[in-house]
PDB file of N, CA and C in Angstrom:
ATOM      1  N   MET A  60       0.842  -1.179   0.000  1.00 80.00           N
ATOM      2  CA  MET A  60       0.000   0.000   0.000  1.00 80.00           C
ATOM      3  C   MET A  60       0.891   1.248   0.000  1.00 80.00           C
ATOM      4  N   VAL A  61       0.495   2.218  -0.742  1.00 87.00           N
ATOM      5  CA  VAL A  61       1.221   3.489  -0.822  1.00 87.00           C
ATOM      6  C   VAL A  61       0.998   4.272   0.470  1.00 87.00           C
ATOM      7  N   LYS A  62       2.075   4.847   0.998  1.00 88.00           N
ATOM      8  CA  LYS A  62       1.993   5.673   2.199  1.00 88.00           C
ATOM      9  C   LYS A  62       2.181   7.138   1.819  1.00 88.00           C
ATOM     10  N   ILE A  63       1.366   7.988   2.445  1.00 90.00           N
ATOM     11  CA  ILE A  63       1.480   9.431   2.226  1.00 90.00           C
ATOM     12  C   ILE A  63       1.547  10.099   3.594  1.00 90.00           C
ATOM     13  N   LEU A  64       2.528  10.962   3.768  1.00 89.00           N
ATOM     14  CA  LEU A  64       2.686  11.710   5.008  1.00 89.00           C
ATOM     15  C   LEU A  64       2.509  13.193   4.692  1.00 89.00           C
ATOM     16  N   PHE A  65       1.481  13.799   5.272  1.00 92.00           N
ATOM     17  CA  PHE A  65       1.207  15.219   5.084  1.00 92.00           C
ATOM     18  C   PHE A  65       1.783  16.004   6.260  1.00 92.00           C
ATOM     19  N   PHE A  66       2.315  17.177   5.968  1.00 87.00           N
ATOM     20  CA  PHE A  66       2.796  18.109   6.986  1.00 87.00           C
ATOM     21  C   PHE A  66       1.917  19.351   6.918  1.00 87.00           C
ATOM     22  N   THR A  67       1.617  19.943   8.073  1.00 89.00           N
ATOM     23  CA  THR A  67       0.939  21.230   8.099  1.00 89.00           C
ATOM     24  C   THR A  67       1.565  22.104   9.179  1.00 89.00           C
ATOM     25  N   HIS A  68       1.622  23.399   8.926  1.00 86.00           N
ATOM     26  CA  HIS A  68       2.190  24.329   9.900  1.00 86.00           C
ATOM     27  C   HIS A  68       1.127  24.888  10.824  1.00 86.00           C
ATOM     28  N   SER A  69      -0.133  24.563  10.560  1.00 87.00           N
ATOM     29  CA  SER A  69      -1.240  25.100  11.342  1.00 87.00           C
ATOM     30  C   SER A  69      -2.157  23.965  11.775  1.00 87.00           C
ATOM     31  N   ASN A  70      -2.713  24.089  12.963  1.00 87.00           N
ATOM     32  CA  ASN A  70      -3.625  23.058  13.449  1.00 87.00           C
ATOM     33  C   ASN A  70      -5.034  23.617  13.628  1.00 87.00           C
ATOM     34  N   LYS A  71      -5.312  24.705  12.941  1.00 89.00           N
ATOM     35  CA  LYS A  71      -6.655  25.281  12.944  1.00 89.00           C
ATOM     36  C   LYS A  71      -7.496  24.510  11.936  1.00 89.00           C
ATOM     37  N   LEU A  72      -8.775  24.810  11.884  1.00 90.00           N
ATOM     38  CA  LEU A  72      -9.625  24.210  10.859  1.00 90.00           C
ATOM     39  C   LEU A  72     -10.321  25.346  10.121  1.00 90.00           C
ATOM     40  N   SER A  73      -9.540  26.037   9.291  1.00 89.00           N
ATOM     41  CA  SER A  73     -10.075  27.136   8.488  1.00 89.00           C
ATOM     42  C   SER A  73      -9.726  26.873   7.033  1.00 89.00           C
ATOM     43  N   GLY A  74      -9.753  27.851   6.183  1.00 91.00           N
ATOM     44  CA  GLY A  74      -9.601  27.725   4.731  1.00 91.00           C
ATOM     45  C   GLY A  74      -8.699  26.634   4.202  1.00 91.00           C
ATOM     46  N   GLY A  75      -7.395  26.842   4.289  1.00 91.00           N
ATOM     47  CA  GLY A  75      -6.438  25.887   3.742  1.00 91.00           C
ATOM     48  C   GLY A  75      -6.475  24.549   4.453  1.00 91.00           C
ATOM     49  N   GLU A  76      -6.694  24.585   5.763  1.00 92.00           N
ATOM     50  CA  GLU A  76      -6.737  23.356   6.538  1.00 92.00           C
ATOM     51  C   GLU A  76      -7.978  22.528   6.202  1.00 92.00           C
ATOM     52  N   ARG A  77      -9.091  23.196   5.890  1.00 94.00           N
ATOM     53  CA  ARG A  77     -10.290  22.455   5.460  1.00 94.00           C
ATOM     54  C   ARG A  77     -10.029  21.735   4.135  1.00 94.00           C
ATOM     55  N   SER A  78      -9.336  22.407   3.241  1.00 94.00           N
ATOM     56  CA  SER A  78      -8.976  21.768   1.966  1.00 94.00           C
ATOM     57  C   SER A  78      -8.041  20.593   2.208  1.00 94.00           C
ATOM     58  N   LEU A  79      -7.069  20.763   3.092  1.00 94.00           N
ATOM     59  CA  LEU A  79      -6.162  19.669   3.438  1.00 94.00           C
ATOM     60  C   LEU A  79      -6.944  18.501   4.029  1.00 94.00           C
ATOM     61  N   PHE A  80      -7.899  18.781   4.900  1.00 95.00           N
ATOM     62  CA  PHE A  80      -8.750  17.745   5.489  1.00 95.00           C
ATOM     63  C   PHE A  80      -9.468  16.952   4.398  1.00 95.00           C
ATOM     64  N   ASP A  81     -10.047  17.644   3.426  1.00 95.00           N
ATOM     65  CA  ASP A  81     -10.735  16.964   2.319  1.00 95.00           C
ATOM     66  C   ASP A  81      -9.774  16.105   1.504  1.00 95.00           C
ATOM     67  N   ILE A  82      -8.587  16.622   1.238  1.00 95.00           N
ATOM     68  CA  ILE A  82      -7.584  15.871   0.468  1.00 95.00           C
ATOM     69  C   ILE A  82      -7.155  14.624   1.229  1.00 95.00           C
ATOM     70  N   ILE A  83      -6.892  14.778   2.519  1.00 95.00           N
ATOM     71  CA  ILE A  83      -6.468  13.637   3.336  1.00 95.00           C
ATOM     72  C   ILE A  83      -7.555  12.571   3.375  1.00 95.00           C
ATOM     73  N   ARG A  84      -8.797  12.970   3.558  1.00 95.00           N
ATOM     74  CA  ARG A  84      -9.893  11.981   3.569  1.00 95.00           C
ATOM     75  C   ARG A  84     -10.001  11.268   2.234  1.00 95.00           C
ATOM     76  N   TRP A  85      -9.821  11.983   1.133  1.00 95.00           N
ATOM     77  CA  TRP A  85      -9.916  11.366  -0.190  1.00 95.00           C
ATOM     78  C   TRP A  85      -8.804  10.336  -0.384  1.00 95.00           C
ATOM     79  N   PHE A  86      -7.563  10.714  -0.074  1.00 95.00           N
ATOM     80  CA  PHE A  86      -6.446   9.781  -0.221  1.00 95.00           C
ATOM     81  C   PHE A  86      -6.564   8.599   0.730  1.00 95.00           C
ATOM     82  N   ASN A  87      -7.165   8.801   1.898  1.00 93.00           N
ATOM     83  CA  ASN A  87      -7.266   7.746   2.901  1.00 93.00           C
ATOM     84  C   ASN A  87      -8.144   6.578   2.445  1.00 93.00           C
ATOM     85  N   ARG A  88      -8.931   6.773   1.415  1.00 92.00           N
ATOM     86  CA  ARG A  88      -9.777   5.683   0.906  1.00 92.00           C
ATOM     87  C   ARG A  88      -8.960   4.517   0.376  1.00 92.00           C
ATOM     88  N   SER A  89      -7.813   4.823  -0.229  1.00 93.00           N
ATOM     89  CA  SER A  89      -7.044   3.756  -0.871  1.00 93.00           C
ATOM     90  C   SER A  89      -5.563   3.754  -0.507  1.00 93.00           C
ATOM     91  N   MET A  90      -5.155   4.619   0.416  1.00 93.00           N
ATOM     92  CA  MET A  90      -3.742   4.717   0.772  1.00 93.00           C
ATOM     93  C   MET A  90      -3.590   4.840   2.283  1.00 93.00           C
ATOM     94  N   ASP A  91      -2.386   4.596   2.759  1.00 92.00           N
ATOM     95  CA  ASP A  91      -2.062   4.728   4.177  1.00 92.00           C
ATOM     96  C   ASP A  91      -1.608   6.166   4.410  1.00 92.00           C
ATOM     97  N   VAL A  92      -2.475   6.960   5.027  1.00 93.00           N
ATOM     98  CA  VAL A  92      -2.244   8.397   5.165  1.00 93.00           C
ATOM     99  C   VAL A  92      -1.972   8.755   6.627  1.00 93.00           C
ATOM    100  N   SER A  93      -1.026   9.656   6.843  1.00 92.00           N
ATOM    101  CA  SER A  93      -0.727  10.201   8.171  1.00 92.00           C
ATOM    102  C   SER A  93      -0.512  11.704   8.040  1.00 92.00           C
ATOM    103  N   LEU A  94      -0.596  12.383   9.182  1.00 92.00           N
ATOM    104  CA  LEU A  94      -0.445  13.840   9.213  1.00 92.00           C
ATOM    105  C   LEU A  94       0.470  14.239  10.362  1.00 92.00           C
ATOM    106  N   ILE A  95       1.345  15.198  10.114  1.00 89.00           N
ATOM    107  CA  ILE A  95       2.163  15.815  11.159  1.00 89.00           C
ATOM    108  C   ILE A  95       1.624  17.222  11.388  1.00 89.00           C
ATOM    109  N   THR A  96       1.304  17.521  12.656  1.00 89.00           N
ATOM    110  CA  THR A  96       0.808  18.849  13.022  1.00 89.00           C
ATOM    111  C   THR A  96       1.665  19.431  14.145  1.00 89.00           C
ATOM    112  N   PRO A  97       1.623  20.751  14.314  1.00 86.00           N
ATOM    113  CA  PRO A  97       2.392  21.380  15.395  1.00 86.00           C
ATOM    114  C   PRO A  97       1.631  21.365  16.722  1.00 86.00           C
ATOM    115  N   GLY A  98       1.405  20.216  17.288  1.00 84.00           N
ATOM    116  CA  GLY A  98       0.695  20.099  18.562  1.00 84.00           C
ATOM    117  C   GLY A  98      -0.783  19.814  18.371  1.00 84.00           C
ATOM    118  N   LYS A  99      -1.535  19.958  19.470  1.00 88.00           N
ATOM    119  CA  LYS A  99      -2.968  19.663  19.452  1.00 88.00           C
ATOM    120  C   LYS A  99      -3.742  20.823  18.842  1.00 88.00           C
ATOM    121  N   GLY A 100      -4.904  20.497  18.273  1.00 91.00           N
ATOM    122  CA  GLY A 100      -5.757  21.526  17.700  1.00 91.00           C
ATOM    123  C   GLY A 100      -6.957  20.911  17.004  1.00 91.00           C
ATOM    124  N   ARG A 101      -7.775  21.754  16.447  1.00 94.00           N
ATOM    125  CA  ARG A 101      -9.024  21.314  15.812  1.00 94.00           C
ATOM    126  C   ARG A 101      -8.767  20.379  14.626  1.00 94.00           C
ATOM    127  N   LEU A 102      -7.778  20.686  13.784  1.00 94.00           N
ATOM    128  CA  LEU A 102      -7.494  19.853  12.614  1.00 94.00           C
ATOM    129  C   LEU A 102      -7.104  18.445  13.041  1.00 94.00           C
ATOM    130  N   SER A 103      -6.201  18.324  14.008  1.00 93.00           N
ATOM    131  CA  SER A 103      -5.785  16.989  14.444  1.00 93.00           C
ATOM    132  C   SER A 103      -6.957  16.221  15.048  1.00 93.00           C
ATOM    133  N   GLU A 104      -7.862  16.903  15.722  1.00 95.00           N
ATOM    134  CA  GLU A 104      -9.037  16.238  16.301  1.00 95.00           C
ATOM    135  C   GLU A 104      -9.917  15.612  15.225  1.00 95.00           C
ATOM    136  N   VAL A 105     -10.243  16.371  14.177  1.00 96.00           N
ATOM    137  CA  VAL A 105     -11.138  15.833  13.146  1.00 96.00           C
ATOM    138  C   VAL A 105     -10.450  14.759  12.309  1.00 96.00           C
ATOM    139  N   ILE A 106      -9.153  14.891  12.094  1.00 95.00           N
ATOM    140  CA  ILE A 106      -8.412  13.868  11.345  1.00 95.00           C
ATOM    141  C   ILE A 106      -8.377  12.566  12.143  1.00 95.00           C
ATOM    142  N   GLU A 107      -8.118  12.650  13.449  1.00 95.00           N
ATOM    143  CA  GLU A 107      -8.085  11.451  14.289  1.00 95.00           C
ATOM    144  C   GLU A 107      -9.444  10.769  14.332  1.00 95.00           C
ATOM    145  N   ARG A 108     -10.528  11.533  14.326  1.00 95.00           N
ATOM    146  CA  ARG A 108     -11.874  10.945  14.304  1.00 95.00           C
ATOM    147  C   ARG A 108     -12.125  10.128  13.046  1.00 95.00           C
ATOM    148  N   GLU A 109     -11.398  10.441  11.980  1.00 93.00           N
ATOM    149  CA  GLU A 109     -11.502   9.679  10.730  1.00 93.00           C
ATOM    150  C   GLU A 109     -10.663   8.398  10.790  1.00 93.00           C
ATOM    151  N   GLY A 110      -9.964   8.186  11.903  1.00 94.00           N
ATOM    152  CA  GLY A 110      -9.130   6.998  12.046  1.00 94.00           C
ATOM    153  C   GLY A 110      -7.764   7.125  11.388  1.00 94.00           C
ATOM    154  N   ILE A 111      -7.342   8.344  11.135  1.00 94.00           N
ATOM    155  CA  ILE A 111      -6.071   8.615  10.464  1.00 94.00           C
ATOM    156  C   ILE A 111      -5.023   8.970  11.523  1.00 94.00           C
ATOM    157  N   SER A 112      -3.811   8.447  11.360  1.00 92.00           N
ATOM    158  CA  SER A 112      -2.725   8.715  12.304  1.00 92.00           C
ATOM    159  C   SER A 112      -2.304  10.177  12.245  1.00 92.00           C
ATOM    160  N   VAL A 113      -2.168  10.773  13.426  1.00 93.00           N
ATOM    161  CA  VAL A 113      -1.705  12.155  13.537  1.00 93.00           C
ATOM    162  C   VAL A 113      -0.523  12.179  14.494  1.00 93.00           C
ATOM    163  N   TYR A 114       0.582  12.757  14.045  1.00 88.00           N
ATOM    164  CA  TYR A 114       1.762  12.939  14.881  1.00 88.00           C
ATOM    165  C   TYR A 114       1.824  14.403  15.271  1.00 88.00           C
ATOM    166  N   LYS A 115       1.721  14.672  16.581  1.00 87.00           N
ATOM    167  CA  LYS A 115       1.740  16.047  17.077  1.00 87.00           C
ATOM    168  C   LYS A 115       3.125  16.324  17.638  1.00 87.00           C
ATOM    169  N   ILE A 116       3.877  17.130  16.929  1.00 82.00           N
ATOM    170  CA  ILE A 116       5.227  17.448  17.384  1.00 82.00           C
ATOM    171  C   ILE A 116       5.466  18.951  17.301  1.00 82.00           C
ATOM    172  N   PRO A 117       6.275  19.479  18.207  1.00 76.00           N
ATOM    173  CA  PRO A 117       6.576  20.912  18.171  1.00 76.00           C
ATOM    174  C   PRO A 117       7.285  21.288  16.870  1.00 76.00           C
ATOM    175  N   PRO A 118       7.002  22.468  16.336  1.00 67.00           N
ATOM    176  CA  PRO A 118       7.638  22.895  15.082  1.00 67.00           C
ATOM    177  C   PRO A 118       9.159  22.815  15.122  1.00 67.00           C
ATOM    178  N   SER A 119       9.760  23.085  16.259  1.00 68.00           N
ATOM    179  CA  SER A 119      11.223  23.034  16.340  1.00 68.00           C
ATOM    180  C   SER A 119      11.754  21.636  16.058  1.00 68.00           C
ATOM    181  N   GLN A 120      11.000  20.594  16.399  1.00 66.00           N
ATOM    182  CA  GLN A 120      11.447  19.227  16.146  1.00 66.00           C
ATOM    183  C   GLN A 120      11.247  18.814  14.694  1.00 66.00           C
ATOM    184  N   VAL A 121      10.284  19.404  14.006  1.00 55.00           N
ATOM    185  CA  VAL A 121      10.062  19.071  12.596  1.00 55.00           C
ATOM    186  C   VAL A 121      11.317  19.362  11.789  1.00 55.00           C
ATOM    187  N   PHE A 122      11.988  20.448  12.110  1.00 56.00           N
ATOM    188  CA  PHE A 122      13.187  20.823  11.364  1.00 56.00           C
ATOM    189  C   PHE A 122      14.350  19.874  11.622  1.00 56.00           C
ATOM    190  N   ASN A 123      14.295  19.111  12.700  1.00 59.00           N
ATOM    191  CA  ASN A 123      15.356  18.155  13.012  1.00 59.00           C
ATOM    192  C   ASN A 123      15.183  16.828  12.288  1.00 59.00           C
ATOM    193  N   ILE A 124      14.023  16.568  11.694  1.00 54.00           N
ATOM    194  CA  ILE A 124      13.777  15.284  11.032  1.00 54.00           C
ATOM    195  C   ILE A 124      14.798  15.046   9.932  1.00 54.00           C
ATOM    196  N   ARG A 125      15.064  16.038   9.125  1.00 53.00           N
ATOM    197  CA  ARG A 125      16.003  15.868   8.018  1.00 53.00           C
ATOM    198  C   ARG A 125      17.394  15.489   8.534  1.00 53.00           C
ATOM    199  N   ARG A 126      17.820  16.149   9.575  1.00 53.00           N
ATOM    200  CA  ARG A 126      19.127  15.850  10.161  1.00 53.00           C
ATOM    201  C   ARG A 126      19.139  14.428  10.725  1.00 53.00           C
ATOM    202  N   GLU A 127      18.081  14.017  11.380  1.00 51.00           N
ATOM    203  CA  GLU A 127      18.006  12.697  11.989  1.00 51.00           C
ATOM    204  C   GLU A 127      17.848  11.589  10.954  1.00 51.00           C
ATOM    205  N   ARG A 128      17.433  11.921   9.753  1.00 52.00           N
ATOM    206  CA  ARG A 128      17.203  10.929   8.696  1.00 52.00           C
ATOM    207  C   ARG A 128      18.472  10.145   8.382  1.00 52.00           C
ATOM    208  N   MET A 129      19.634  10.731   8.643  1.00 48.00           N
ATOM    209  CA  MET A 129      20.903  10.081   8.345  1.00 48.00           C
ATOM    210  C   MET A 129      21.030   8.722   9.024  1.00 48.00           C
ATOM    211  N   GLY A 130      20.734   8.638  10.312  1.00 51.00           N
ATOM    212  CA  GLY A 130      20.879   7.392  11.058  1.00 51.00           C
ATOM    213  C   GLY A 130      19.534   6.790  11.398  1.00 51.00           C
ATOM    214  N   ILE A 131      18.697   6.606  10.417  1.00 48.00           N
ATOM    215  CA  ILE A 131      17.301   6.240  10.611  1.00 48.00           C
ATOM    216  C   ILE A 131      17.104   4.957  11.417  1.00 48.00           C
ATOM    217  N   ARG A 132      17.886   3.922  11.168  1.00 51.00           N
ATOM    218  CA  ARG A 132      17.686   2.653  11.872  1.00 51.00           C
ATOM    219  C   ARG A 132      17.975   2.765  13.367  1.00 51.00           C
ATOM    220  N   ASP A 133      18.908   3.601  13.751  1.00 51.00           N
ATOM    221  CA  ASP A 133      19.207   3.808  15.164  1.00 51.00           C
ATOM    222  C   ASP A 133      18.187   4.718  15.830  1.00 51.00           C
ATOM    223  N   PHE A 134      17.373   5.356  15.044  1.00 45.00           N
ATOM    224  CA  PHE A 134      16.466   6.388  15.529  1.00 45.00           C
ATOM    225  C   PHE A 134      15.038   5.884  15.694  1.00 45.00           C
ATOM    226  N   VAL A 135      14.773   4.653  15.320  1.00 45.00           N
ATOM    227  CA  VAL A 135      13.411   4.115  15.266  1.00 45.00           C
ATOM    228  C   VAL A 135      12.710   4.146  16.620  1.00 45.00           C
ATOM    229  N   ASN A 136      13.414   3.949  17.698  1.00 50.00           N
ATOM    230  CA  ASN A 136      12.796   3.890  19.018  1.00 50.00           C
ATOM    231  C   ASN A 136      12.797   5.235  19.739  1.00 50.00           C
ATOM    232  N   ALA A 137      12.891   6.316  19.041  1.00 56.00           N
ATOM    233  CA  ALA A 137      13.033   7.637  19.652  1.00 56.00           C
ATOM    234  C   ALA A 137      11.728   8.406  19.751  1.00 56.00           C
ATOM    235  N   GLY A 138      10.632   7.753  20.076  1.00 64.00           N
ATOM    236  CA  GLY A 138       9.363   8.443  20.282  1.00 64.00           C
ATOM    237  C   GLY A 138       8.723   8.891  18.982  1.00 64.00           C
ATOM    238  N   GLU A 139       8.058  10.056  19.033  1.00 64.00           N
ATOM    239  CA  GLU A 139       7.303  10.566  17.878  1.00 64.00           C
ATOM    240  C   GLU A 139       8.167  10.681  16.633  1.00 64.00           C
ATOM    241  N   LEU A 140       9.324  11.295  16.764  1.00 64.00           N
ATOM    242  CA  LEU A 140      10.179  11.464  15.588  1.00 64.00           C
ATOM    243  C   LEU A 140      10.662  10.120  15.071  1.00 64.00           C
ATOM    244  N   GLY A 141      10.891   9.184  15.957  1.00 65.00           N
ATOM    245  CA  GLY A 141      11.294   7.848  15.523  1.00 65.00           C
ATOM    246  C   GLY A 141      10.207   7.164  14.722  1.00 65.00           C
ATOM    247  N   ARG A 142       8.959   7.293  15.161  1.00 66.00           N
ATOM    248  CA  ARG A 142       7.845   6.694  14.410  1.00 66.00           C
ATOM    249  C   ARG A 142       7.680   7.363  13.050  1.00 66.00           C
ATOM    250  N   ILE A 143       7.870   8.664  13.007  1.00 69.00           N
ATOM    251  CA  ILE A 143       7.783   9.372  11.728  1.00 69.00           C
ATOM    252  C   ILE A 143       8.911   8.929  10.809  1.00 69.00           C
ATOM    253  N   ALA A 144      10.107   8.835  11.351  1.00 65.00           N
ATOM    254  CA  ALA A 144      11.251   8.407  10.546  1.00 65.00           C
ATOM    255  C   ALA A 144      11.048   6.995  10.020  1.00 65.00           C
ATOM    256  N   GLU A 145      10.520   6.109  10.836  1.00 67.00           N
ATOM    257  CA  GLU A 145      10.258   4.738  10.396  1.00 67.00           C
ATOM    258  C   GLU A 145       9.206   4.733   9.285  1.00 67.00           C
ATOM    259  N   PHE A 146       8.162   5.553   9.451  1.00 64.00           N
ATOM    260  CA  PHE A 146       7.115   5.651   8.434  1.00 64.00           C
ATOM    261  C   PHE A 146       7.709   6.088   7.103  1.00 64.00           C
ATOM    262  N   ILE A 147       8.571   7.070   7.145  1.00 63.00           N
ATOM    263  CA  ILE A 147       9.167   7.606   5.930  1.00 63.00           C
ATOM    264  C   ILE A 147      10.093   6.594   5.277  1.00 63.00           C
ATOM    265  N   SER A 148      10.823   5.837   6.084  1.00 64.00           N
ATOM    266  CA  SER A 148      11.820   4.922   5.526  1.00 64.00           C
ATOM    267  C   SER A 148      11.237   3.616   5.023  1.00 64.00           C
ATOM    268  N   SER A 149      10.038   3.255   5.435  1.00 59.00           N
ATOM    269  CA  SER A 149       9.482   1.955   5.013  1.00 59.00           C
ATOM    270  C   SER A 149       8.617   2.060   3.783  1.00 59.00           C
TER     271      SER A 149
END
Protein backbone atom coordinates (compact mmCIF):
# COMPACT_ATOMS: atom_id res chain seq x y z
CA MET A 1 0.00 0.00 0.00
CA VAL A 2 1.22 3.49 -0.82
CA LYS A 3 1.99 5.67 2.20
CA ILE A 4 1.48 9.43 2.23
CA LEU A 5 2.69 11.71 5.01
CA PHE A 6 1.21 15.22 5.08
CA PHE A 7 2.80 18.11 6.99
CA THR A 8 0.94 21.23 8.10
CA HIS A 9 2.19 24.33 9.90
CA SER A 10 -1.24 25.10 11.34
CA ASN A 11 -3.62 23.06 13.45
CA LYS A 12 -6.66 25.28 12.94
CA LEU A 13 -9.63 24.21 10.86
CA SER A 14 -10.07 27.14 8.49
CA GLY A 15 -9.60 27.73 4.73
CA GLY A 16 -6.44 25.89 3.74
CA GLU A 17 -6.74 23.36 6.54
CA ARG A 18 -10.29 22.45 5.46
CA SER A 19 -8.98 21.77 1.97
CA LEU A 20 -6.16 19.67 3.44
CA PHE A 21 -8.75 17.75 5.49
CA ASP A 22 -10.73 16.96 2.32
CA ILE A 23 -7.58 15.87 0.47
CA ILE A 24 -6.47 13.64 3.34
CA ARG A 25 -9.89 11.98 3.57
CA TRP A 26 -9.92 11.37 -0.19
CA PHE A 27 -6.45 9.78 -0.22
CA ASN A 28 -7.27 7.75 2.90
CA ARG A 29 -9.78 5.68 0.91
CA SER A 30 -7.04 3.76 -0.87
CA MET A 31 -3.74 4.72 0.77
CA ASP A 32 -2.06 4.73 4.18
CA VAL A 33 -2.24 8.40 5.16
CA SER A 34 -0.73 10.20 8.17
CA LEU A 35 -0.45 13.84 9.21
CA ILE A 36 2.16 15.81 11.16
CA THR A 37 0.81 18.85 13.02
CA PRO A 38 2.39 21.38 15.40
CA GLY A 39 0.69 20.10 18.56
CA LYS A 40 -2.97 19.66 19.45
CA GLY A 41 -5.76 21.53 17.70
CA ARG A 42 -9.02 21.31 15.81
CA LEU A 43 -7.49 19.85 12.61
CA SER A 44 -5.79 16.99 14.44
CA GLU A 45 -9.04 16.24 16.30
CA VAL A 46 -11.14 15.83 13.15
CA ILE A 47 -8.41 13.87 11.34
CA GLU A 48 -8.09 11.45 14.29
CA ARG A 49 -11.87 10.94 14.30
CA GLU A 50 -11.50 9.68 10.73
CA GLY A 51 -9.13 7.00 12.05
CA ILE A 52 -6.07 8.62 10.46
CA SER A 53 -2.73 8.72 12.30
CA VAL A 54 -1.71 12.16 13.54
CA TYR A 55 1.76 12.94 14.88
CA LYS A 56 1.74 16.05 17.08
CA ILE A 57 5.23 17.45 17.38
CA PRO A 58 6.58 20.91 18.17
CA PRO A 59 7.64 22.89 15.08
CA SER A 60 11.22 23.03 16.34
CA GLN A 61 11.45 19.23 16.15
CA VAL A 62 10.06 19.07 12.60
CA PHE A 63 13.19 20.82 11.36
CA ASN A 64 15.36 18.15 13.01
CA ILE A 65 13.78 15.28 11.03
CA ARG A 66 16.00 15.87 8.02
CA ARG A 67 19.13 15.85 10.16
CA GLU A 68 18.01 12.70 11.99
CA ARG A 69 17.20 10.93 8.70
CA MET A 70 20.90 10.08 8.34
CA GLY A 71 20.88 7.39 11.06
CA ILE A 72 17.30 6.24 10.61
CA ARG A 73 17.69 2.65 11.87
CA ASP A 74 19.21 3.81 15.16
CA PHE A 75 16.47 6.39 15.53
CA VAL A 76 13.41 4.11 15.27
CA ASN A 77 12.80 3.89 19.02
CA ALA A 78 13.03 7.64 19.65
CA GLY A 79 9.36 8.44 20.28
CA GLU A 80 7.30 10.57 17.88
CA LEU A 81 10.18 11.46 15.59
CA GLY A 82 11.29 7.85 15.52
CA ARG A 83 7.85 6.69 14.41
CA ILE A 84 7.78 9.37 11.73
CA ALA A 85 11.25 8.41 10.55
CA GLU A 86 10.26 4.74 10.40
CA PHE A 87 7.12 5.65 8.43
CA ILE A 88 9.17 7.61 5.93
CA SER A 89 11.82 4.92 5.53
CA SER A 90 9.48 1.95 5.01
